[in-house]
Amino acid sequence: MSATQNQRYEDEITLIDLAATIVKRRRVFYAVFLSCILVGIAYAFVTENTYQYTSLIQVAEKGADEFLEPPATTIATLESRWLPEREVAYLSENGENFPFTTSFANPENTGLIRLVSESTTKNAEHVETVHRYLVEQVQQRHNALLEREKRSLESQMRSIDQSIDVLKSGQDSGQVLAEAFDRKTKLESDLQALKAAEMLVLARQGAEKTGPARILIITLATIMALIGGVFSAFFAEFLALVRSQVAASNEANE
């Protein structure tokens, strides 16, 4: 029992053994550690800063808090039709996919649609081109809906005008005539309340940088360098022990 315990204790690795291994293989540790640090610093200073570019659209309205098309429906069309169409066109023109991502949102209880893209300043012009295209698609769609709604209201008003002319020549039509005038007034109010879609902001660059900060990249590189250096030192020691044992085995066989 005592011999078994002694064998187990001899096989255990203490902190002193670990420290001794790192000291013994310090050149490997330093080489890997410094290499990782230099790579991290180079990456931190070579990587371009990214910013958020925001565009805002006010959807077409037909009254207070009433929209010709729900913002959610417009966003669905942006995501499933207009943005993919622009992505295909960009791929055809440039031979590569968009170098940025674009998302859409509708702030709660508003008729606003927000377009947000994260990109480097180098691609800012491409972001503006894409945002302008998407905004124009929304405006064209909503203006078409606006014209259709306008024609419908004007048609109803002409019909009421004809009814009013008929009622004026009749007798005992005072109440009906008053109701017709009320309907016409309501339609005129609805017509005046129509409001076209409007671009409020186009590809405005945010003040704050996005993406990891340089200090964070360097900190992570330092941690990875430490882990990589320790692992490399132990791996180098492991290889040395394997070579030593193979050489000893070969000598014994001879």
mmCIF file of N, CA and C in Angstrom, residues 90-137:
data_model
loop_
_atom_site.group_PDB
_atom_site.id
_atom_site.type_symbol
_atom_site.label_atom_id
_atom_site.label_comp_id
_atom_site.label_asym_id
_atom_site.label_seq_id
_atom_site.Cartn_x
_atom_site.Cartn_y
_atom_site.Cartn_z
ATOM 1 N N TYR A 90 -25.285 44.783 -56.225
ATOM 2 C CA TYR A 90 -23.943 45.110 -55.743
ATOM 3 C C TYR A 90 -22.963 43.980 -56.073
ATOM 4 N N LEU A 91 -23.407 42.737 -55.894
ATOM 5 C CA LEU A 91 -22.565 41.578 -56.209
ATOM 6 C C LEU A 91 -22.230 41.545 -57.687
ATOM 7 N N SER A 92 -23.205 41.872 -58.524
ATOM 8 C CA SER A 92 -22.980 41.882 -59.966
ATOM 9 C C SER A 92 -22.003 42.978 -60.377
ATOM 10 N N GLU A 93 -22.095 44.131 -59.724
ATOM 11 C CA GLU A 93 -21.253 45.272 -60.089
ATOM 12 C C GLU A 93 -19.836 45.163 -59.537
ATOM 13 N N ASN A 94 -19.696 44.600 -58.319
ATOM 14 C CA ASN A 94 -18.407 44.615 -57.631
ATOM 15 C C ASN A 94 -17.775 43.239 -57.447
ATOM 16 N N GLY A 95 -18.512 42.183 -57.741
ATOM 17 C CA GLY A 95 -17.955 40.846 -57.603
ATOM 18 C C GLY A 95 -17.767 40.396 -56.173
ATOM 19 N N GLU A 96 -18.435 41.047 -55.227
ATOM 20 C CA GLU A 96 -18.366 40.675 -53.815
ATOM 21 C C GLU A 96 -19.642 41.089 -53.113
ATOM 22 N N ASN A 97 -19.866 40.501 -51.934
ATOM 23 C CA ASN A 97 -21.054 40.841 -51.157
ATOM 24 C C ASN A 97 -20.880 42.189 -50.472
ATOM 25 N N PHE A 98 -21.974 42.677 -49.904
ATOM 26 C CA PHE A 98 -21.915 43.925 -49.141
ATOM 27 C C PHE A 98 -20.814 43.857 -48.076
ATOM 28 N N PRO A 99 -19.978 44.887 -47.961
ATOM 29 C CA PRO A 99 -18.978 44.906 -46.888
ATOM 30 C C PRO A 99 -19.544 45.454 -45.577
ATOM 31 N N PHE A 100 -20.859 45.433 -45.440
ATOM 32 C CA PHE A 100 -21.502 45.931 -44.229
ATOM 33 C C PHE A 100 -22.857 45.255 -44.092
ATOM 34 N N THR A 101 -23.441 45.380 -42.911
ATOM 35 C CA THR A 101 -24.768 44.813 -42.654
ATOM 36 C C THR A 101 -25.774 45.957 -42.469
ATOM 37 N N THR A 102 -27.025 45.678 -42.769
ATOM 38 C CA THR A 102 -28.075 46.688 -42.635
ATOM 39 C C THR A 102 -29.268 46.068 -41.910
ATOM 40 N N SER A 103 -29.775 46.790 -40.926
ATOM 41 C CA SER A 103 -30.947 46.329 -40.170
ATOM 42 C C SER A 103 -32.003 47.425 -40.173
ATOM 43 N N PHE A 104 -33.246 47.021 -39.869
ATOM 44 C CA PHE A 104 -34.380 47.945 -39.887
ATOM 45 C C PHE A 104 -35.139 47.855 -38.568
ATOM 46 N N ALA A 105 -35.705 48.971 -38.153
ATOM 47 C CA ALA A 105 -36.477 48.988 -36.909
ATOM 48 C C ALA A 105 -37.541 50.070 -36.988
ATOM 49 N N ASN A 106 -38.599 49.854 -36.226
ATOM 50 C CA ASN A 106 -39.685 50.825 -36.124
ATOM 51 C C ASN A 106 -39.830 51.221 -34.656
ATOM 52 N N PRO A 107 -39.315 52.406 -34.280
ATOM 53 C CA PRO A 107 -39.469 52.849 -32.884
ATOM 54 C C PRO A 107 -40.936 52.782 -32.469
ATOM 55 N N GLU A 108 -41.157 52.304 -31.273
ATOM 56 C CA GLU A 108 -42.523 52.040 -30.801
ATOM 57 C C GLU A 108 -43.399 53.287 -30.850
ATOM 58 N N ASN A 109 -44.628 53.076 -31.318
ATOM 59 C CA ASN A 109 -45.658 54.129 -31.375
ATOM 60 C C ASN A 109 -45.262 55.295 -32.279
ATOM 61 N N THR A 110 -44.516 55.025 -33.341
ATOM 62 C CA THR A 110 -44.136 56.067 -34.299
ATOM 63 C C THR A 110 -44.350 55.538 -35.718
ATOM 64 N N GLY A 111 -44.331 56.467 -36.654
ATOM 65 C CA GLY A 111 -44.381 56.097 -38.055
ATOM 66 C C GLY A 111 -43.017 56.167 -38.697
ATOM 67 N N LEU A 112 -41.988 56.014 -37.889
ATOM 68 C CA LEU A 112 -40.607 56.089 -38.382
ATOM 69 C C LEU A 112 -40.060 54.699 -38.682
ATOM 70 N N ILE A 113 -39.247 54.618 -39.709
ATOM 71 C CA ILE A 113 -38.482 53.412 -40.001
ATOM 72 C C ILE A 113 -37.008 53.806 -39.967
ATOM 73 N N ARG A 114 -36.253 53.090 -39.153
ATOM 74 C CA ARG A 114 -34.828 53.403 -38.989
ATOM 75 C C ARG A 114 -33.984 52.357 -39.713
ATOM 76 N N LEU A 115 -33.095 52.815 -40.578
ATOM 77 C CA LEU A 115 -32.137 51.951 -41.266
ATOM 78 C C LEU A 115 -30.777 52.163 -40.618
ATOM 79 N N VAL A 116 -30.132 51.084 -40.204
ATOM 80 C CA VAL A 116 -28.825 51.185 -39.536
ATOM 81 C C VAL A 116 -27.847 50.229 -40.209
ATOM 82 N N SER A 117 -26.695 50.773 -40.600
ATOM 83 C CA SER A 117 -25.612 49.959 -41.166
ATOM 84 C C SER A 117 -24.336 50.234 -40.385
ATOM 85 N N GLU A 118 -23.562 49.182 -40.148
ATOM 86 C CA GLU A 118 -22.249 49.324 -39.515
ATOM 87 C C GLU A 118 -21.192 49.146 -40.586
ATOM 88 N N SER A 119 -20.321 50.148 -40.716
ATOM 89 C CA SER A 119 -19.335 50.100 -41.785
ATOM 90 C C SER A 119 -18.138 50.976 -41.445
ATOM 91 N N THR A 120 -17.042 50.751 -42.164
ATOM 92 C CA THR A 120 -15.879 51.629 -42.053
ATOM 93 C C THR A 120 -16.139 52.882 -42.877
ATOM 94 N N THR A 121 -15.354 53.907 -42.619
ATOM 95 C CA THR A 121 -15.515 55.152 -43.376
ATOM 96 C C THR A 121 -15.188 54.945 -44.853
ATOM 97 N N LYS A 122 -14.371 53.935 -45.145
ATOM 98 C CA LYS A 122 -14.010 53.650 -46.543
ATOM 99 C C LYS A 122 -15.238 53.272 -47.368
ATOM 100 N N ASN A 123 -16.200 52.619 -46.728
ATOM 101 C CA ASN A 123 -17.407 52.171 -47.430
ATOM 102 C C ASN A 123 -18.607 53.071 -47.184
ATOM 103 N N ALA A 124 -18.363 54.252 -46.629
ATOM 104 C CA ALA A 124 -19.466 55.158 -46.297
ATOM 105 C C ALA A 124 -20.271 55.540 -47.538
ATOM 106 N N GLU A 125 -19.587 55.715 -48.671
ATOM 107 C CA GLU A 125 -20.288 56.087 -49.905
ATOM 108 C C GLU A 125 -21.221 54.972 -50.366
ATOM 109 N N HIS A 126 -20.761 53.720 -50.234
ATOM 110 C CA HIS A 126 -21.613 52.585 -50.607
ATOM 111 C C HIS A 126 -22.839 52.505 -49.692
ATOM 112 N N VAL A 127 -22.628 52.767 -48.404
ATOM 113 C CA VAL A 127 -23.745 52.756 -47.449
ATOM 114 C C VAL A 127 -24.782 53.799 -47.846
ATOM 115 N N GLU A 128 -24.315 55.001 -48.173
ATOM 116 C CA GLU A 128 -25.249 56.067 -48.553
ATOM 117 C C GLU A 128 -26.026 55.698 -49.818
ATOM 118 N N THR A 129 -25.333 55.071 -50.781
ATOM 119 C CA THR A 129 -25.992 54.669 -52.023
ATOM 120 C C THR A 129 -27.096 53.648 -51.756
ATOM 121 N N VAL A 130 -26.797 52.671 -50.911
ATOM 122 C CA VAL A 130 -27.782 51.635 -50.579
ATOM 123 C C VAL A 130 -28.944 52.236 -49.810
ATOM 124 N N HIS A 131 -28.655 53.073 -48.821
ATOM 125 C CA HIS A 131 -29.725 53.696 -48.040
ATOM 126 C C HIS A 131 -30.610 54.563 -48.930
ATOM 127 N N ARG A 132 -29.996 55.307 -49.830
ATOM 128 C CA ARG A 132 -30.782 56.169 -50.724
ATOM 129 C C ARG A 132 -31.720 55.323 -51.592
ATOM 130 N N TYR A 133 -31.207 54.208 -52.090
ATOM 131 C CA TYR A 133 -32.033 53.321 -52.916
ATOM 132 C C TYR A 133 -33.223 52.789 -52.118
ATOM 133 N N LEU A 134 -32.965 52.334 -50.893
ATOM 134 C CA LEU A 134 -34.039 51.775 -50.062
ATOM 135 C C LEU A 134 -35.072 52.836 -49.702
ATOM 136 N N VAL A 135 -34.598 54.029 -49.364
ATOM 137 C CA VAL A 135 -35.523 55.118 -49.031
ATOM 138 C C VAL A 135 -36.395 55.467 -50.237
ATOM 139 N N GLU A 136 -35.781 55.521 -51.413
ATOM 140 C CA GLU A 136 -36.541 55.848 -52.621
ATOM 141 C C GLU A 136 -37.600 54.780 -52.929
ATOM 142 N N GLN A 137 -37.276 53.517 -52.669
ATOM 143 C CA GLN A 137 -38.258 52.461 -52.887
ATOM 144 C C GLN A 137 -39.465 52.635 -51.958
#
